[in-house]
Amino acid sequence: KADDLGGSWRDNVYPGLTVDIPCLTYSFSFHQNPDWSRIYAPRAEILDYCRDVTDHFGVRSHLRFAATVVESRFDADTHLWHTRLGDGNSYVSRYVIGATGYLSVPRWPDFDGIDRFEGKALHTSNWDNDYDLTGKRVAFIGTGATGIQLIPEIADRGVEALHVFQRTPVWVLPKLDAAIPPAVQSTFRRLPGMMRLTRFLLASVLDLVLIRVFVNYRQVHVPQAEPLDLLCQGTHLARSEEHTSELQSH
């Protein structure tokens, strides 16, 4: 549908956007990148990696951009799919794979008072980097993966006040991020086997953690989480149902 590849890494441009797992594991095992700048690579590097993979393996010539699918119909007699695009072109295929992304269309929350809000409203999937938040009173709704990345960035931009509203408290763990030294990058380039071994070890640790936490989460004892506002000074956590009137005033 878009005019270039990249998906969420192309469309999302909010401050602080990075990959949420070590970048060595957020990449194909058969096409590793020795030049990641950080353990958790920023958006621009992930997008460049996606484009590099596409060009390296000759996939781009098989992509059709600016193509909006309006209908895809299965013919039970011929066992074929008939797909029609917005420009009138049609295609016949044996298989159709849906990979549109269920978060590709921004959705604004529907709560009382949002239509009367007179300030600037920003959505993380359509962020306006030209808008200056310095000296502003900001209300941030949500503490999911995007919020965890963006809230500290906003707190560091000289806002007058930052209020964070969440429905369900989340666990917050330290992000063990660091720049990858040039010596390590050089080693990965000269010794690809070392990079593959590092990736294998990282992936193994992550898999063990995920299995332990998500499959057996009822048996895991997690210590009391620290409040999110300890991570970014000036941030106030509050349950939205207890502070609706405060949100409307901001």
PDB file of C-alpha atoms in Angstrom:
ATOM      1  CA  LYS A   1       0.000   0.000   0.000  1.00  0.00           C
ATOM      2  CA  ALA A   2       2.841   2.406   0.803  1.00  0.00           C
ATOM      3  CA  ASP A   3       5.453   3.712  -1.616  1.00  0.00           C
ATOM      4  CA  ASP A   4       8.375   1.933   0.039  1.00  0.00           C
ATOM      5  CA  LEU A   5       9.072  -1.100   2.215  1.00  0.00           C
ATOM      6  CA  GLY A   6       9.725  -1.035   5.943  1.00  0.00           C
ATOM      7  CA  GLY A   7       6.325  -1.354   7.593  1.00  0.00           C
ATOM      8  CA  SER A   8       6.297   0.014  11.127  1.00  0.00           C
ATOM      9  CA  TRP A   9       9.970   0.990  10.877  1.00  0.00           C
ATOM     10  CA  ARG A  10       9.094   3.207   7.907  1.00  0.00           C
ATOM     11  CA  ASP A  11       5.922   4.748   9.324  1.00  0.00           C
ATOM     12  CA  ASN A  12       6.839   5.306  12.981  1.00  0.00           C
ATOM     13  CA  VAL A  13       9.168   8.229  13.643  1.00  0.00           C
ATOM     14  CA  TYR A  14       8.591   9.077  17.296  1.00  0.00           C
ATOM     15  CA  PRO A  15      11.646   9.929  19.472  1.00  0.00           C
ATOM     16  CA  GLY A  16      13.349   7.027  21.203  1.00  0.00           C
ATOM     17  CA  LEU A  17      12.154   4.391  18.739  1.00  0.00           C
ATOM     18  CA  THR A  18      14.472   1.388  18.911  1.00  0.00           C
ATOM     19  CA  VAL A  19      14.213  -2.356  18.572  1.00  0.00           C
ATOM     20  CA  ASP A  20      13.082  -3.965  21.844  1.00  0.00           C
ATOM     21  CA  ILE A  21      15.362  -7.014  21.724  1.00  0.00           C
ATOM     22  CA  PRO A  22      19.121  -7.151  20.987  1.00  0.00           C
ATOM     23  CA  CYS A  23      19.571  -6.359  17.310  1.00  0.00           C
ATOM     24  CA  LEU A  24      21.768  -9.410  16.693  1.00  0.00           C
ATOM     25  CA  THR A  25      18.675 -11.537  17.265  1.00  0.00           C
ATOM     26  CA  TYR A  26      16.349  -9.096  15.483  1.00  0.00           C
ATOM     27  CA  SER A  27      17.847 -10.053  12.132  1.00  0.00           C
ATOM     28  CA  PHE A  28      18.050 -13.024   9.818  1.00  0.00           C
ATOM     29  CA  SER A  29      20.538 -15.735  10.762  1.00  0.00           C
ATOM     30  CA  PHE A  30      21.559 -16.006   7.091  1.00  0.00           C
ATOM     31  CA  HIS A  31      22.189 -12.275   6.678  1.00  0.00           C
ATOM     32  CA  GLN A  32      23.827 -10.815   9.749  1.00  0.00           C
ATOM     33  CA  ASN A  33      24.921  -7.214  10.110  1.00  0.00           C
ATOM     34  CA  PRO A  34      28.287  -6.649  11.848  1.00  0.00           C
ATOM     35  CA  ASP A  35      27.872  -2.871  11.956  1.00  0.00           C
ATOM     36  CA  TRP A  36      25.042  -2.369  14.456  1.00  0.00           C
ATOM     37  CA  SER A  37      25.909   0.755  16.456  1.00  0.00           C
ATOM     38  CA  ARG A  38      24.158  -0.331  19.657  1.00  0.00           C
ATOM     39  CA  ILE A  39      22.854  -3.477  21.349  1.00  0.00           C
ATOM     40  CA  TYR A  40      19.338  -2.114  20.742  1.00  0.00           C
ATOM     41  CA  ALA A  41      19.597  -0.509  17.332  1.00  0.00           C
ATOM     42  CA  PRO A  42      17.633   2.681  16.553  1.00  0.00           C
ATOM     43  CA  ARG A  43      14.890   2.894  13.953  1.00  0.00           C
ATOM     44  CA  ALA A  44      17.055   4.213  11.123  1.00  0.00           C
ATOM     45  CA  GLU A  45      19.459   1.256  11.313  1.00  0.00           C
ATOM     46  CA  ILE A  46      16.644  -1.302  11.363  1.00  0.00           C
ATOM     47  CA  LEU A  47      15.054   0.337   8.334  1.00  0.00           C
ATOM     48  CA  ASP A  48      18.401   0.345   6.503  1.00  0.00           C
ATOM     49  CA  TYR A  49      18.804  -3.342   7.336  1.00  0.00           C
ATOM     50  CA  CYS A  50      15.372  -4.146   5.884  1.00  0.00           C
ATOM     51  CA  ARG A  51      16.289  -2.343   2.663  1.00  0.00           C
ATOM     52  CA  ASP A  52      19.690  -4.032   2.510  1.00  0.00           C
ATOM     53  CA  VAL A  53      18.145  -7.502   2.835  1.00  0.00           C
ATOM     54  CA  THR A  54      15.605  -6.664   0.141  1.00  0.00           C
ATOM     55  CA  ASP A  55      18.241  -5.489  -2.318  1.00  0.00           C
ATOM     56  CA  HIS A  56      20.820  -8.168  -1.464  1.00  0.00           C
ATOM     57  CA  PHE A  57      18.427 -11.025  -2.221  1.00  0.00           C
ATOM     58  CA  GLY A  58      16.756  -9.352  -5.203  1.00  0.00           C
ATOM     59  CA  VAL A  59      13.341  -9.120  -3.596  1.00  0.00           C
ATOM     60  CA  ARG A  60      12.607  -5.506  -4.573  1.00  0.00           C
ATOM     61  CA  SER A  61      11.848  -6.382  -8.200  1.00  0.00           C
ATOM     62  CA  HIS A  62       9.034  -8.630  -6.959  1.00  0.00           C
ATOM     63  CA  LEU A  63       7.410  -5.911  -4.843  1.00  0.00           C
ATOM     64  CA  ARG A  64       4.568  -3.721  -6.059  1.00  0.00           C
ATOM     65  CA  PHE A  65       4.293  -0.411  -4.169  1.00  0.00           C
ATOM     66  CA  ALA A  66       1.336   1.978  -3.914  1.00  0.00           C
ATOM     67  CA  ALA A  67      -0.977  -0.996  -4.432  1.00  0.00           C
ATOM     68  CA  THR A  68      -4.196  -0.993  -2.403  1.00  0.00           C
ATOM     69  CA  VAL A  69      -5.994  -4.339  -2.341  1.00  0.00           C
ATOM     70  CA  VAL A  70      -9.749  -3.810  -2.486  1.00  0.00           C
ATOM     71  CA  GLU A  71     -10.860  -7.411  -2.943  1.00  0.00           C
ATOM     72  CA  SER A  72      -9.457 -10.923  -2.824  1.00  0.00           C
ATOM     73  CA  ARG A  73     -11.889 -13.676  -3.788  1.00  0.00           C
ATOM     74  CA  PHE A  74     -11.350 -17.444  -3.743  1.00  0.00           C
ATOM     75  CA  ASP A  75     -12.739 -19.455  -6.650  1.00  0.00           C
ATOM     76  CA  ALA A  76     -13.734 -22.858  -5.251  1.00  0.00           C
ATOM     77  CA  ASP A  77     -13.983 -24.380  -8.735  1.00  0.00           C
ATOM     78  CA  THR A  78     -10.475 -23.503  -9.887  1.00  0.00           C
ATOM     79  CA  HIS A  79      -8.920 -23.302  -6.388  1.00  0.00           C
ATOM     80  CA  LEU A  80      -7.420 -19.942  -7.271  1.00  0.00           C
ATOM     81  CA  TRP A  81      -7.477 -16.498  -5.690  1.00  0.00           C
ATOM     82  CA  HIS A  82      -8.561 -13.443  -7.692  1.00  0.00           C
ATOM     83  CA  THR A  83      -7.156 -10.256  -6.180  1.00  0.00           C
ATOM     84  CA  ARG A  84      -8.228  -6.807  -7.383  1.00  0.00           C
ATOM     85  CA  LEU A  85      -6.311  -3.589  -6.742  1.00  0.00           C
ATOM     86  CA  GLY A  86      -7.537  -0.047  -6.412  1.00  0.00           C
ATOM     87  CA  ASP A  87      -6.030   0.889  -9.777  1.00  0.00           C
ATOM     88  CA  GLY A  88      -8.184  -1.733 -11.511  1.00  0.00           C
ATOM     89  CA  ASN A  89      -5.487  -4.345 -12.057  1.00  0.00           C
ATOM     90  CA  SER A  90      -6.253  -7.940 -11.100  1.00  0.00           C
ATOM     91  CA  TYR A  91      -4.033 -10.893 -10.235  1.00  0.00           C
ATOM     92  CA  VAL A  92      -4.649 -14.624 -10.092  1.00  0.00           C
ATOM     93  CA  SER A  93      -2.660 -16.751  -7.657  1.00  0.00           C
ATOM     94  CA  ARG A  94      -2.661 -20.099  -5.953  1.00  0.00           C
ATOM     95  CA  TYR A  95      -1.998 -18.603  -2.532  1.00  0.00           C
ATOM     96  CA  VAL A  96      -2.740 -15.351  -0.682  1.00  0.00           C
ATOM     97  CA  ILE A  97      -0.753 -14.469   2.432  1.00  0.00           C
ATOM     98  CA  GLY A  98      -2.128 -11.751   4.664  1.00  0.00           C
ATOM     99  CA  ALA A  99       0.723  -9.642   6.078  1.00  0.00           C
ATOM    100  CA  THR A 100      -0.909  -6.220   6.297  1.00  0.00           C
ATOM    101  CA  GLY A 101      -0.125  -5.529   9.951  1.00  0.00           C
ATOM    102  CA  TYR A 102      -3.038  -5.094  12.331  1.00  0.00           C
ATOM    103  CA  LEU A 103      -1.627  -1.847  13.799  1.00  0.00           C
ATOM    104  CA  SER A 104      -1.118  -0.079  10.483  1.00  0.00           C
ATOM    105  CA  VAL A 105      -4.034   2.345  10.936  1.00  0.00           C
ATOM    106  CA  PRO A 106      -3.826   4.826  13.858  1.00  0.00           C
ATOM    107  CA  ARG A 107      -6.784   4.628  16.243  1.00  0.00           C
ATOM    108  CA  TRP A 108      -7.606   7.515  18.547  1.00  0.00           C
ATOM    109  CA  PRO A 109      -9.093   6.632  21.953  1.00  0.00           C
ATOM    110  CA  ASP A 110     -12.813   7.235  22.267  1.00  0.00           C
ATOM    111  CA  PHE A 111     -13.493   8.748  25.674  1.00  0.00           C
ATOM    112  CA  ASP A 112     -15.608  11.589  26.906  1.00  0.00           C
ATOM    113  CA  GLY A 113     -13.989  14.999  26.483  1.00  0.00           C
ATOM    114  CA  ILE A 114     -11.478  14.283  23.721  1.00  0.00           C
ATOM    115  CA  ASP A 115     -13.562  16.268  21.223  1.00  0.00           C
ATOM    116  CA  ARG A 116     -13.367  19.310  23.530  1.00  0.00           C
ATOM    117  CA  PHE A 117      -9.604  19.182  23.988  1.00  0.00           C
ATOM    118  CA  GLU A 118      -8.130  22.425  22.613  1.00  0.00           C
ATOM    119  CA  GLY A 119      -4.453  21.539  22.793  1.00  0.00           C
ATOM    120  CA  LYS A 120      -2.193  19.662  20.405  1.00  0.00           C
ATOM    121  CA  ALA A 121      -3.046  15.957  20.084  1.00  0.00           C
ATOM    122  CA  LEU A 122      -0.270  13.610  18.954  1.00  0.00           C
ATOM    123  CA  HIS A 123      -0.459   9.931  18.057  1.00  0.00           C
ATOM    124  CA  THR A 124       2.691   7.817  18.294  1.00  0.00           C
ATOM    125  CA  SER A 125       2.080   6.211  14.891  1.00  0.00           C
ATOM    126  CA  ASN A 126       1.758   9.652  13.268  1.00  0.00           C
ATOM    127  CA  TRP A 127       4.205  11.678  15.337  1.00  0.00           C
ATOM    128  CA  ASP A 128       4.932  15.333  14.557  1.00  0.00           C
ATOM    129  CA  ASN A 129       8.642  15.851  15.224  1.00  0.00           C
ATOM    130  CA  ASP A 130       8.343  19.540  14.322  1.00  0.00           C
ATOM    131  CA  TYR A 131       6.118  20.261  17.327  1.00  0.00           C
ATOM    132  CA  ASP A 132       8.106  21.618  20.276  1.00  0.00           C
ATOM    133  CA  LEU A 133       7.035  20.235  23.663  1.00  0.00           C
ATOM    134  CA  THR A 134       9.293  22.565  25.643  1.00  0.00           C
ATOM    135  CA  GLY A 135       7.344  24.222  28.468  1.00  0.00           C
ATOM    136  CA  LYS A 136       4.157  22.293  27.663  1.00  0.00           C
ATOM    137  CA  ARG A 137       1.956  20.346  30.074  1.00  0.00           C
ATOM    138  CA  VAL A 138       1.757  16.876  28.569  1.00  0.00           C
ATOM    139  CA  ALA A 139      -0.691  14.065  29.260  1.00  0.00           C
ATOM    140  CA  PHE A 140       0.527  10.703  27.972  1.00  0.00           C
ATOM    141  CA  ILE A 141      -1.994   7.864  27.701  1.00  0.00           C
ATOM    142  CA  GLY A 142      -0.658   4.317  27.773  1.00  0.00           C
ATOM    143  CA  THR A 143       2.420   2.521  29.073  1.00  0.00           C
ATOM    144  CA  GLY A 144       2.910  -0.203  26.477  1.00  0.00           C
ATOM    145  CA  ALA A 145       6.101  -0.861  24.541  1.00  0.00           C
ATOM    146  CA  THR A 146       5.811   2.446  22.674  1.00  0.00           C
ATOM    147  CA  GLY A 147       5.140   4.421  25.841  1.00  0.00           C
ATOM    148  CA  ILE A 148       8.132   2.893  27.596  1.00  0.00           C
ATOM    149  CA  GLN A 149      10.362   4.235  24.813  1.00  0.00           C
ATOM    150  CA  LEU A 150       8.758   7.639  24.324  1.00  0.00           C
ATOM    151  CA  ILE A 151       7.938   8.773  27.869  1.00  0.00           C
ATOM    152  CA  PRO A 152      11.582   9.243  28.973  1.00  0.00           C
ATOM    153  CA  GLU A 153      12.290  11.146  25.738  1.00  0.00           C
ATOM    154  CA  ILE A 154       9.443  13.574  26.448  1.00  0.00           C
ATOM    155  CA  ALA A 155      10.555  13.986  30.069  1.00  0.00           C
ATOM    156  CA  ASP A 156      13.991  15.104  28.867  1.00  0.00           C
ATOM    157  CA  ARG A 157      12.616  17.785  26.532  1.00  0.00           C
ATOM    158  CA  GLY A 158      11.956  20.492  29.093  1.00  0.00           C
ATOM    159  CA  VAL A 159       8.222  19.987  29.520  1.00  0.00           C
ATOM    160  CA  GLU A 160       6.512  21.868  32.348  1.00  0.00           C
ATOM    161  CA  ALA A 161       4.687  18.743  33.512  1.00  0.00           C
ATOM    162  CA  LEU A 162       4.276  15.191  32.284  1.00  0.00           C
ATOM    163  CA  HIS A 163       1.328  13.100  33.478  1.00  0.00           C
ATOM    164  CA  VAL A 164       1.186   9.440  32.469  1.00  0.00           C
ATOM    165  CA  PHE A 165      -2.161   7.629  32.499  1.00  0.00           C
ATOM    166  CA  GLN A 166      -2.282   3.868  32.459  1.00  0.00           C
ATOM    167  CA  ARG A 167      -5.035   1.306  32.769  1.00  0.00           C
ATOM    168  CA  THR A 168      -2.879  -1.558  34.013  1.00  0.00           C
ATOM    169  CA  PRO A 169       0.486  -1.182  35.794  1.00  0.00           C
ATOM    170  CA  VAL A 170       3.392  -2.700  33.893  1.00  0.00           C
ATOM    171  CA  TRP A 171       6.649  -4.267  34.962  1.00  0.00           C
ATOM    172  CA  VAL A 172       9.643  -2.090  34.105  1.00  0.00           C
ATOM    173  CA  LEU A 173      13.129  -3.574  33.879  1.00  0.00           C
ATOM    174  CA  PRO A 174      16.432  -1.819  33.207  1.00  0.00           C
ATOM    175  CA  LYS A 175      17.360  -1.701  29.537  1.00  0.00           C
ATOM    176  CA  LEU A 176      20.905  -3.027  29.254  1.00  0.00           C
ATOM    177  CA  ASP A 177      21.820  -0.990  26.206  1.00  0.00           C
ATOM    178  CA  ALA A 178      25.256   0.231  25.166  1.00  0.00           C
ATOM    179  CA  ALA A 179      27.200   1.298  22.118  1.00  0.00           C
ATOM    180  CA  ILE A 180      28.982  -1.525  20.283  1.00  0.00           C
ATOM    181  CA  PRO A 181      32.696  -0.620  20.128  1.00  0.00           C
ATOM    182  CA  PRO A 182      34.366  -0.393  16.708  1.00  0.00           C
ATOM    183  CA  ALA A 183      36.722  -3.198  17.769  1.00  0.00           C
ATOM    184  CA  VAL A 184      33.756  -5.546  18.225  1.00  0.00           C
ATOM    185  CA  GLN A 185      32.283  -4.518  14.876  1.00  0.00           C
ATOM    186  CA  SER A 186      35.637  -5.175  13.216  1.00  0.00           C
ATOM    187  CA  THR A 187      35.857  -8.588  14.877  1.00  0.00           C
ATOM    188  CA  PHE A 188      32.377  -9.493  13.646  1.00  0.00           C
ATOM    189  CA  ARG A 189      33.343  -8.483  10.097  1.00  0.00           C
ATOM    190  CA  ARG A 190      36.590 -10.507  10.136  1.00  0.00           C
ATOM    191  CA  LEU A 191      35.193 -13.469  12.080  1.00  0.00           C
ATOM    192  CA  PRO A 192      31.554 -14.078  11.085  1.00  0.00           C
ATOM    193  CA  GLY A 193      31.580 -17.242  13.196  1.00  0.00           C
ATOM    194  CA  MET A 194      32.085 -15.126  16.317  1.00  0.00           C
ATOM    195  CA  MET A 195      29.047 -13.047  15.407  1.00  0.00           C
ATOM    196  CA  ARG A 196      26.968 -16.173  14.828  1.00  0.00           C
ATOM    197  CA  LEU A 197      28.065 -17.579  18.190  1.00  0.00           C
ATOM    198  CA  THR A 198      27.180 -14.328  19.967  1.00  0.00           C
ATOM    199  CA  ARG A 199      23.792 -14.318  18.282  1.00  0.00           C
ATOM    200  CA  PHE A 200      23.190 -17.951  19.282  1.00  0.00           C
ATOM    201  CA  LEU A 201      24.029 -17.253  22.924  1.00  0.00           C
ATOM    202  CA  LEU A 202      21.810 -14.164  23.035  1.00  0.00           C
ATOM    203  CA  ALA A 203      18.913 -15.973  21.381  1.00  0.00           C
ATOM    204  CA  SER A 204      19.259 -18.919  23.778  1.00  0.00           C
ATOM    205  CA  VAL A 205      19.124 -16.666  26.833  1.00  0.00           C
ATOM    206  CA  LEU A 206      16.122 -14.775  25.472  1.00  0.00           C
ATOM    207  CA  ASP A 207      14.297 -18.006  24.651  1.00  0.00           C
ATOM    208  CA  LEU A 208      14.865 -19.356  28.153  1.00  0.00           C
ATOM    209  CA  VAL A 209      13.609 -16.134  29.721  1.00  0.00           C
ATOM    210  CA  LEU A 210      10.521 -16.027  27.501  1.00  0.00           C
ATOM    211  CA  ILE A 211       9.670 -19.653  28.168  1.00  0.00           C
ATOM    212  CA  ARG A 212      10.093 -19.171  31.914  1.00  0.00           C
ATOM    213  CA  VAL A 213       8.116 -15.941  32.111  1.00  0.00           C
ATOM    214  CA  PHE A 214       5.354 -16.326  29.529  1.00  0.00           C
ATOM    215  CA  VAL A 215       4.686 -20.055  29.617  1.00  0.00           C
ATOM    216  CA  ASN A 216       5.066 -20.520  33.362  1.00  0.00           C
ATOM    217  CA  TYR A 217       4.253 -16.979  34.444  1.00  0.00           C
ATOM    218  CA  ARG A 218       1.903 -18.152  37.207  1.00  0.00           C
ATOM    219  CA  GLN A 219       4.813 -19.862  38.943  1.00  0.00           C
ATOM    220  CA  VAL A 220       7.253 -16.985  38.558  1.00  0.00           C
ATOM    221  CA  HIS A 221       7.784 -14.812  41.606  1.00  0.00           C
ATOM    222  CA  VAL A 222       8.430 -11.267  40.439  1.00  0.00           C
ATOM    223  CA  PRO A 223       9.477  -8.735  43.074  1.00  0.00           C
ATOM    224  CA  GLN A 224       7.466  -5.569  43.544  1.00  0.00           C
ATOM    225  CA  ALA A 225       7.991  -3.354  40.491  1.00  0.00           C
ATOM    226  CA  GLU A 226       9.375   0.108  40.848  1.00  0.00           C
ATOM    227  CA  PRO A 227       7.025   2.940  39.818  1.00  0.00           C
ATOM    228  CA  LEU A 228       7.563   4.026  36.260  1.00  0.00           C
ATOM    229  CA  ASP A 229       8.068   7.642  37.283  1.00  0.00           C
ATOM    230  CA  LEU A 230      11.399   6.714  38.882  1.00  0.00           C
ATOM    231  CA  LEU A 231      12.693   6.265  35.344  1.00  0.00           C
ATOM    232  CA  CYS A 232      11.867   9.775  34.232  1.00  0.00           C
ATOM    233  CA  GLN A 233      11.792  12.655  36.691  1.00  0.00           C
ATOM    234  CA  GLY A 234       8.700  14.782  36.671  1.00  0.00           C
ATOM    235  CA  THR A 235       6.471  11.940  35.525  1.00  0.00           C
ATOM    236  CA  HIS A 236       3.359  11.230  37.542  1.00  0.00           C
ATOM    237  CA  LEU A 237       1.620   7.882  37.307  1.00  0.00           C
ATOM    238  CA  ALA A 238      -2.088   7.761  37.841  1.00  0.00           C
ATOM    239  CA  ARG A 239      -4.915   5.446  36.967  1.00  0.00           C
ATOM    240  CA  SER A 240      -7.015   7.034  34.231  1.00  0.00           C
ATOM    241  CA  GLU A 241     -10.313   6.195  35.913  1.00  0.00           C
ATOM    242  CA  GLU A 242      -9.242   8.161  39.000  1.00  0.00           C
ATOM    243  CA  HIS A 243      -8.053  11.239  37.153  1.00  0.00           C
ATOM    244  CA  THR A 244     -10.394  11.738  34.202  1.00  0.00           C
ATOM    245  CA  SER A 245     -11.163  15.308  35.187  1.00  0.00           C
ATOM    246  CA  GLU A 246      -7.445  16.073  35.526  1.00  0.00           C
ATOM    247  CA  LEU A 247      -6.791  14.702  32.037  1.00  0.00           C
ATOM    248  CA  GLN A 248      -9.507  16.918  30.558  1.00  0.00           C
ATOM    249  CA  SER A 249      -8.035  19.975  32.263  1.00  0.00           C
ATOM    250  CA  HIS A 250      -4.661  19.277  30.622  1.00  0.00           C
TER     251      HIS A 250
END
